[in-house]
Coordinates of N, CA, C and O in Angstrom, one line a residue:
M1 N -23.5 -19.2 -4.3 CA -23.1 -20.2 -3.6 C -23.9 -20.5 -2.3 O -24.3 -19.5 -1.8
A2 N -24.2 -21.7 -2.1 CA -25.0 -22.1 -0.9 C -24.0 -21.9 0.4 O -23.0 -22.3 0.3
G3 N -24.6 -21.3 1.5 CA -23.8 -21.2 2.6 C -22.9 -20.0 2.6 O -22.0 -20.0 3.5
E4 N -23.0 -19.1 1.6 CA -22.0 -18.0 1.6 C -22.3 -17.0 2.6 O -23.5 -16.8 2.9
Q5 N -21.4 -16.5 3.2 CA -21.6 -15.5 4.4 C -22.2 -14.0 3.9 O -21.8 -13.8 2.7
V6 N -22.9 -13.4 4.8 CA -23.4 -12.1 4.4 C -22.5 -11.1 4.7 O -22.4 -10.0 4.1
S7 N -21.6 -11.3 5.8 CA -20.8 -10.2 6.3 C -19.4 -11.0 6.7 O -19.4 -12.0 7.1
A8 N -18.3 -10.1 6.8 CA -17.1 -10.7 7.1 C -16.4 -9.4 8.0 O -16.6 -8.4 7.8
R9 N -15.3 -9.9 8.8 CA -14.4 -8.7 9.3 C -13.7 -8.0 8.3 O -13.2 -8.6 7.4
V10 N -13.5 -6.7 8.4 CA -12.9 -6.0 7.4 C -11.3 -6.3 7.3 O -10.8 -6.4 6.2
D11 N -10.7 -6.6 8.5 CA -9.3 -6.9 8.3 C -9.0 -8.2 7.6 O -8.2 -8.5 6.7
S12 N -10.1 -9.3 7.9 CA -10.0 -10.5 7.3 C -10.2 -10.5 5.8 O -9.6 -11.1 4.8
W13 N -11.3 -9.6 5.4 CA -11.7 -9.5 4.0 C -10.5 -8.8 3.2 O -10.1 -9.4 2.0
I14 N -9.9 -7.8 3.6 CA -8.7 -7.2 3.0 C -7.6 -8.2 2.8 O -7.1 -8.0 1.7
W15 N -7.3 -8.9 3.9 CA -6.3 -9.9 3.6 C -6.7 -11.0 2.6 O -5.9 -11.5 1.8
S16 N -8.0 -11.4 2.7 CA -8.5 -12.5 1.8 C -8.5 -12.3 0.4 O -8.0 -12.9 -0.4
V17 N -8.6 -11.0 0.1 CA -8.7 -10.6 -1.4 C -7.4 -10.0 -1.8 O -7.2 -9.4 -2.9
R18 N -6.2 -10.2 -1.0 CA -5.0 -9.8 -1.2 C -4.6 -8.3 -1.5 O -3.7 -8.0 -2.3
L19 N -5.3 -7.4 -0.6 CA -4.9 -6.0 -0.8 C -3.7 -5.8 0.2 O -3.0 -4.9 0.1
T20 N -3.5 -6.7 1.1 CA -2.2 -6.6 2.2 C -1.7 -8.0 2.2 O -2.4 -9.0 1.8
R21 N -0.5 -8.1 2.4 CA 0.3 -9.3 2.5 C -0.1 -10.3 3.6 O -0.2 -11.6 3.5
T22 N -0.4 -9.7 4.9 CA -0.8 -10.4 6.0 C -2.0 -9.8 6.6 O -2.2 -8.5 6.5
R23 N -2.6 -10.6 7.5 CA -3.8 -10.1 8.1 C -3.5 -9.1 9.2 O -4.2 -8.2 9.6
S24 N -2.3 -9.2 10.0 CA -1.9 -8.3 10.9 C -1.5 -7.0 10.3 O -1.9 -6.0 11.0
I25 N -1.0 -7.0 9.1 CA -1.0 -5.6 8.4 C -2.3 -4.9 8.1 O -2.4 -3.8 8.4
A26 N -3.2 -5.8 7.8 CA -4.6 -5.3 7.7 C -5.1 -4.7 9.0 O -5.8 -3.6 9.0
S27 N -5.0 -5.5 10.0 CA -5.4 -5.0 11.3 C -4.6 -3.7 11.7 O -5.5 -2.9 12.2
D28 N -3.5 -3.7 11.5 CA -2.7 -2.6 12.0 C -3.2 -1.4 11.2 O -3.2 -0.2 11.7
A29 N -3.4 -1.5 9.9 CA -3.9 -0.4 9.0 C -5.3 0.1 9.5 O -5.6 1.4 9.7
C30 N -6.1 -0.8 10.0 CA -7.4 -0.4 10.6 C -7.2 0.3 11.8 O -7.8 1.5 12.0
R31 N -6.3 -0.2 12.7 CA -6.3 0.6 14.1 C -5.5 2.0 13.8 O -5.7 2.8 14.6
G32 N -4.8 2.0 12.8 CA -4.0 3.3 12.5 C -4.9 4.3 11.7 O -4.4 5.4 11.4
G33 N -6.1 3.9 11.4 CA -7.0 4.8 10.7 C -6.9 5.0 9.3 O -7.2 5.8 8.6
H34 N -6.2 3.9 8.7 CA -5.9 4.0 7.3 C -7.0 3.2 6.4 O -6.9 3.0 5.2
V35 N -8.0 2.7 7.1 CA -9.2 1.9 6.5 C -10.4 2.7 6.7 O -10.7 2.9 7.9
R36 N -11.2 2.9 5.6 CA -12.6 3.5 5.7 C -13.4 2.7 5.0 O -13.3 2.2 3.9
V37 N -14.7 2.6 5.6 CA -15.8 1.7 5.0 C -16.9 2.7 4.9 O -17.3 3.4 5.8
N38 N -17.3 3.0 3.6 CA -18.3 4.0 3.3 C -18.0 5.3 4.0 O -18.9 6.0 4.5
G39 N -16.7 5.6 3.9 CA -16.3 7.0 4.4 C -16.1 7.2 5.9 O -15.6 8.1 6.4
V40 N -16.2 6.1 6.7 CA -16.1 6.0 8.2 C -14.8 5.1 8.6 O -14.7 4.0 8.1
R41 N -13.9 5.8 9.5 CA -12.9 5.0 10.0 C -13.3 3.7 10.6 O -14.3 3.9 11.4
V42 N -12.8 2.6 10.5 CA -13.3 1.4 11.1 C -12.2 0.7 11.9 O -11.1 0.8 11.8
K43 N -12.6 -0.1 12.8 CA -11.8 -1.1 13.6 C -11.6 -2.4 12.8 O -12.5 -2.7 12.1
P44 N -10.7 -3.2 13.2 CA -10.5 -4.5 12.4 C -11.8 -5.4 12.5 O -12.0 -6.1 11.5
A45 N -12.6 -5.3 13.5 CA -13.6 -6.2 13.6 C -15.0 -5.7 12.9 O -16.0 -6.3 13.0
H46 N -14.9 -4.6 12.2 CA -16.1 -4.1 11.6 C -16.6 -5.0 10.5 O -15.9 -5.5 9.8
A47 N -18.0 -5.1 10.4 CA -18.5 -6.0 9.4 C -18.6 -5.3 8.0 O -19.0 -4.3 7.9
V48 N -18.3 -6.2 7.1 CA -18.2 -5.6 5.6 C -19.2 -6.6 4.9 O -19.4 -7.6 5.1
R49 N -20.1 -5.8 4.1 CA -21.1 -6.3 3.3 C -20.8 -6.1 1.9 O -20.2 -5.1 1.5
A50 N -21.4 -6.9 1.0 CA -21.5 -6.6 -0.4 C -22.2 -5.3 -0.6 O -23.0 -4.8 -0.2
G51 N -21.3 -4.5 -1.5 CA -21.7 -3.1 -1.9 C -20.9 -1.9 -1.2 O -21.1 -0.8 -1.4
D52 N -20.4 -2.4 -0.1 CA -19.6 -1.4 0.7 C -18.3 -0.9 -0.2 O -17.7 -1.7 -0.8
E53 N -18.0 0.3 0.1 CA -16.9 1.0 -0.6 C -15.7 1.0 0.5 O -15.9 1.6 1.7
I54 N -14.7 0.3 0.2 CA -13.5 0.3 1.2 C -12.3 1.1 0.7 O -12.1 1.0 -0.5
R55 N -11.8 2.1 1.4 CA -10.6 2.8 1.0 C -9.5 2.5 2.0 O -9.6 2.5 3.1
L56 N -8.4 2.0 1.4 CA -7.2 1.6 2.2 C -5.9 2.3 1.7 O -5.7 2.3 0.5
R57 N -5.4 3.0 2.6 CA -4.0 3.6 2.3 C -2.9 2.7 2.8 O -2.8 2.4 3.9
H58 N -2.3 2.2 1.7 CA -1.1 1.2 2.0 C 0.0 1.3 1.1 O -0.2 1.5 -0.1
E59 N 1.3 1.4 1.7 CA 2.4 1.4 0.8 C 2.5 2.7 -0.1 O 2.7 2.6 -1.3
G60 N 2.1 3.8 0.6 CA 2.0 5.1 -0.3 C 1.1 5.2 -1.3 O 1.2 6.0 -2.2
R61 N 0.0 4.5 -1.3 CA -1.0 4.4 -2.4 C -2.4 4.3 -1.7 O -2.5 3.5 -0.8
E62 N -3.4 4.9 -2.4 CA -4.8 4.7 -1.8 C -5.4 3.7 -2.7 O -5.4 4.0 -3.9
R63 N -6.0 2.6 -2.1 CA -6.9 1.7 -3.0 C -8.3 2.0 -2.6 O -8.7 2.1 -1.5
I64 N -9.1 2.1 -3.6 CA -10.6 2.2 -3.5 C -11.3 0.9 -4.0 O -11.2 0.9 -5.3
V65 N -11.9 0.2 -3.3 CA -12.5 -0.9 -3.9 C -14.0 -1.0 -3.3 O -14.3 -0.6 -2.3
V66 N -14.9 -1.7 -4.3 CA -16.3 -1.8 -3.9 C -16.4 -3.3 -3.7 O -16.1 -4.1 -4.6
V67 N -16.9 -3.8 -2.6 CA -17.1 -5.2 -2.4 C -18.1 -5.8 -3.1 O -19.2 -5.3 -3.2
S68 N -17.9 -6.8 -3.9 CA -18.8 -7.6 -4.7 C -19.2 -8.9 -4.3 O -20.3 -9.5 -4.5
R69 N -18.3 -9.5 -3.4 CA -18.4 -10.9 -2.8 C -17.8 -10.9 -1.6 O -16.6 -10.4 -1.5
I70 N -18.3 -11.6 -0.6 CA -17.6 -11.8 0.7 C -16.9 -13.1 0.8 O -17.5 -14.0 0.6
I71 N -15.5 -13.0 1.2 CA -14.9 -14.3 1.5 C -14.1 -14.0 2.7 O -13.8 -13.0 3.3
T72 N -13.8 -15.1 3.4 CA -13.1 -15.0 4.7 C -11.8 -15.8 4.5 O -10.8 -15.7 5.4
K73 N -11.6 -16.7 3.6 CA -10.4 -17.6 3.4 C -9.5 -16.9 2.2 O -10.1 -16.4 1.2
R74 N -8.2 -16.9 2.5 CA -7.4 -16.4 1.3 C -7.5 -17.2 0.2 O -7.3 -18.5 0.2
V75 N -7.6 -16.5 -1.1 CA -7.8 -17.4 -2.3 C -6.8 -16.8 -3.3 O -6.0 -15.8 -3.0
G76 N -6.8 -17.6 -4.4 CA -5.6 -17.2 -5.4 C -6.0 -15.8 -6.0 O -7.2 -15.1 -5.9
A77 N -5.1 -15.1 -6.7 CA -5.2 -13.8 -7.1 C -6.3 -13.6 -8.1 O -7.1 -12.6 -8.2
A78 N -6.5 -14.5 -9.0 CA -7.5 -14.5 -10.0 C -9.0 -14.4 -9.3 O -9.8 -13.7 -9.6
V79 N -9.1 -15.5 -8.4 CA -10.4 -15.5 -7.6 C -10.5 -14.1 -6.8 O -11.7 -13.7 -6.6
A80 N -9.6 -13.7 -6.2 CA -9.6 -12.6 -5.3 C -10.0 -11.3 -6.1 O -10.9 -10.5 -5.7
A81 N -9.6 -11.2 -7.3 CA -9.9 -10.1 -8.2 C -11.4 -10.0 -8.4 O -11.9 -8.9 -8.8
E82 N -12.1 -11.2 -8.6 CA -13.5 -11.2 -8.8 C -14.4 -10.8 -7.6 O -15.6 -10.5 -7.8
C83 N -13.8 -10.7 -6.4 CA -14.5 -10.3 -5.2 C -14.7 -8.8 -5.0 O -15.4 -8.3 -3.9
Y84 N -14.0 -7.9 -5.9 CA -14.2 -6.6 -5.6 C -14.0 -5.8 -6.9 O -13.5 -6.3 -8.0
V85 N -14.6 -4.6 -7.0 CA -14.4 -3.7 -8.1 C -13.5 -2.7 -7.9 O -13.7 -1.9 -7.0
D86 N -12.3 -2.6 -8.5 CA -11.3 -1.6 -8.2 C -11.6 -0.2 -8.9 O -11.6 -0.1 -10.2
K87 N -11.8 0.7 -8.1 CA -12.1 2.1 -8.5 C -10.8 3.0 -8.1 O -11.0 4.2 -8.1
S88 N -9.7 2.4 -8.0 CA -8.5 3.1 -7.5 C -8.0 4.0 -8.6 O -8.1 3.6 -9.7
P89 N -7.3 5.3 -8.3 CA -6.6 5.9 -9.2 C -5.5 5.2 -9.6 O -4.9 4.4 -9.0
P90 N -5.1 5.5 -10.9 CA -3.8 4.6 -11.4 C -2.6 5.0 -10.5 O -2.4 6.1 -9.9
P91 N -1.7 4.1 -10.4 CA -0.6 4.2 -9.6 C 0.4 5.3 -10.2 O 0.3 5.4 -11.4
P92 N 1.1 6.1 -9.3 CA 1.9 7.1 -10.0 C 3.1 6.4 -10.8 O 3.5 5.5 -10.5
P93 N 3.5 7.1 -11.9 CA 4.5 6.6 -12.7 C 5.8 6.4 -12.0 O 6.1 7.2 -11.0
R94 N 6.4 5.3 -12.2 CA 7.7 5.0 -11.4 C 8.8 6.1 -12.0 O 8.9 6.2 -13.2
E95 N 9.4 6.7 -11.0 CA 10.5 7.5 -11.4 C 11.5 6.8 -11.9 O 12.0 5.7 -11.5
E96 N 12.3 7.5 -12.8 CA 13.5 6.7 -13.5 C 14.5 6.5 -12.3 O 14.6 7.3 -11.3
A97 N 15.3 5.4 -12.4 CA 16.3 5.2 -11.3 C 17.2 6.1 -11.2 O 17.8 6.5 -12.2
V98 N 17.4 6.7 -10.0 CA 18.4 7.7 -9.9 C 19.7 7.1 -9.4 O 19.7 6.2 -8.6
T99 N 20.7 7.4 -10.2 CA 22.0 6.8 -9.9 C 22.5 7.3 -8.5 O 22.4 8.6 -8.1
V100 N 23.0 6.5 -7.6 CA 23.3 6.8 -6.2 C 24.7 6.7 -6.2 O 25.5 5.8 -6.6
A101 N 25.4 7.9 -5.7 CA 26.8 7.9 -5.6 C 27.3 7.0 -4.4 O 26.7 7.1 -3.3
V102 N 28.2 6.0 -4.6 CA 28.7 5.1 -3.6 C 30.1 5.4 -3.4 O 30.9 5.5 -4.4
R103 N 30.4 5.6 -2.1 CA 31.9 5.7 -1.8 C 32.4 4.4 -1.3 O 31.7 3.6 -0.5
A104 N 33.6 4.1 -1.5 CA 34.2 2.9 -0.8 C 34.3 2.9 0.7 O 34.5 4.1 1.3
R105 N 34.0 2.0 1.3 CA 34.0 1.8 2.7 C 35.3 2.3 3.4 O 36.3 1.7 2.8
G106 N 35.4 3.2 4.2 CA 36.7 3.5 4.8 C 37.3 4.6 4.0 O 38.6 4.9 4.3
A107 N 36.9 5.1 3.1 CA 37.4 6.1 2.3 C 37.7 7.5 2.9 O 38.2 8.5 2.3
G108 N 36.9 7.7 4.0 CA 36.9 8.9 4.7 C 35.9 9.9 4.1 O 35.1 9.6 3.3
R109 N 36.1 11.3 4.6 CA 35.2 12.1 4.1 C 35.6 12.5 2.5 O 36.8 12.5 2.1
P110 N 34.6 13.0 1.8 CA 34.9 13.4 0.4 C 35.7 14.6 0.4 O 35.5 15.6 1.2
T111 N 36.4 14.8 -0.7 CA 37.1 16.0 -0.7 C 36.3 17.1 -1.4 O 35.2 16.7 -1.8
K112 N 36.9 18.3 -1.6 CA 36.0 19.3 -2.0 C 35.5 19.0 -3.5 O 34.3 19.3 -3.8
R113 N 36.4 18.5 -4.2 CA 36.1 18.3 -5.7 C 35.1 17.2 -5.6 O 34.2 17.1 -6.5
E114 N 35.2 16.1 -5.0 CA 34.3 15.0 -4.8 C 32.9 15.5 -4.4 O 31.8 15.1 -5.0
R115 N 32.9 16.3 -3.4 CA 31.6 16.8 -2.9 C 30.8 17.7 -4.1 O 29.8 17.5 -4.4
R116 N 31.6 18.5 -4.8 CA 31.1 19.2 -5.9 C 30.5 18.3 -6.9 O 29.5 18.5 -7.6
D117 N 31.3 17.2 -7.2 CA 30.7 16.2 -8.3 C 29.5 15.5 -7.8 O 28.6 15.3 -8.4
L118 N 29.4 15.2 -6.4 CA 28.2 14.7 -5.8 C 27.1 15.6 -5.9 O 25.9 15.2 -6.4
D119 N 27.3 16.8 -5.6 CA 26.2 17.8 -5.7 C 25.7 18.0 -7.1 O 24.4 18.0 -7.3
K120 N 26.6 18.1 -8.1 CA 26.2 18.0 -9.6 C 25.5 16.8 -9.9 O 24.4 17.0 -10.6
L121 N 25.8 15.7 -9.4 CA 25.1 14.5 -9.7 C 23.8 14.4 -9.2 O 22.9 13.9 -9.8
L122 N 23.7 14.8 -8.0 CA 22.4 14.8 -7.2 C 21.5 16.1 -7.5 O 20.3 16.3 -7.0
R123 N 22.1 16.9 -8.4 CA 21.3 18.1 -8.9 C 21.0 19.1 -7.6 O 19.9 19.6 -7.4
R124 N 22.0 19.2 -6.7 CA 21.7 20.1 -5.5 C 22.2 21.6 -5.9 O 23.2 21.7 -6.7
P125 N 21.5 22.5 -5.5 CA 22.1 23.8 -5.8 C 23.3 24.2 -5.0 O 23.6 23.8 -4.0
E126 N 24.2 24.9 -5.7 CA 25.4 25.2 -5.0 C 25.5 26.3 -4.1 O 24.6 27.0 -3.8

């Protein structure tokens, strides 16, 4: 494209390609040391160029992407996916939903029998 930028701020690029929900989350991740560009921790204003490898730890998962196109405006998900090559490991499998014991509000402390049942349900050792 004519007039396409050669570099962009790392926080802006991460937000633009929809790796984070907001730009402030991307900036906070940079300040917290959760973003690396080519293996080096970076600040939010670090310049990103095509070919850079970005590692982002976010929401308990590490995303590894290689920049293929620089954008600064947030775009749709389909267009955003074309701006990077995703080399992330597959997400961990979702654990089966664990049933949570719920007591009625105001029911007081559990009795010894109820506590044993809760321990058995939660698979705690006796």
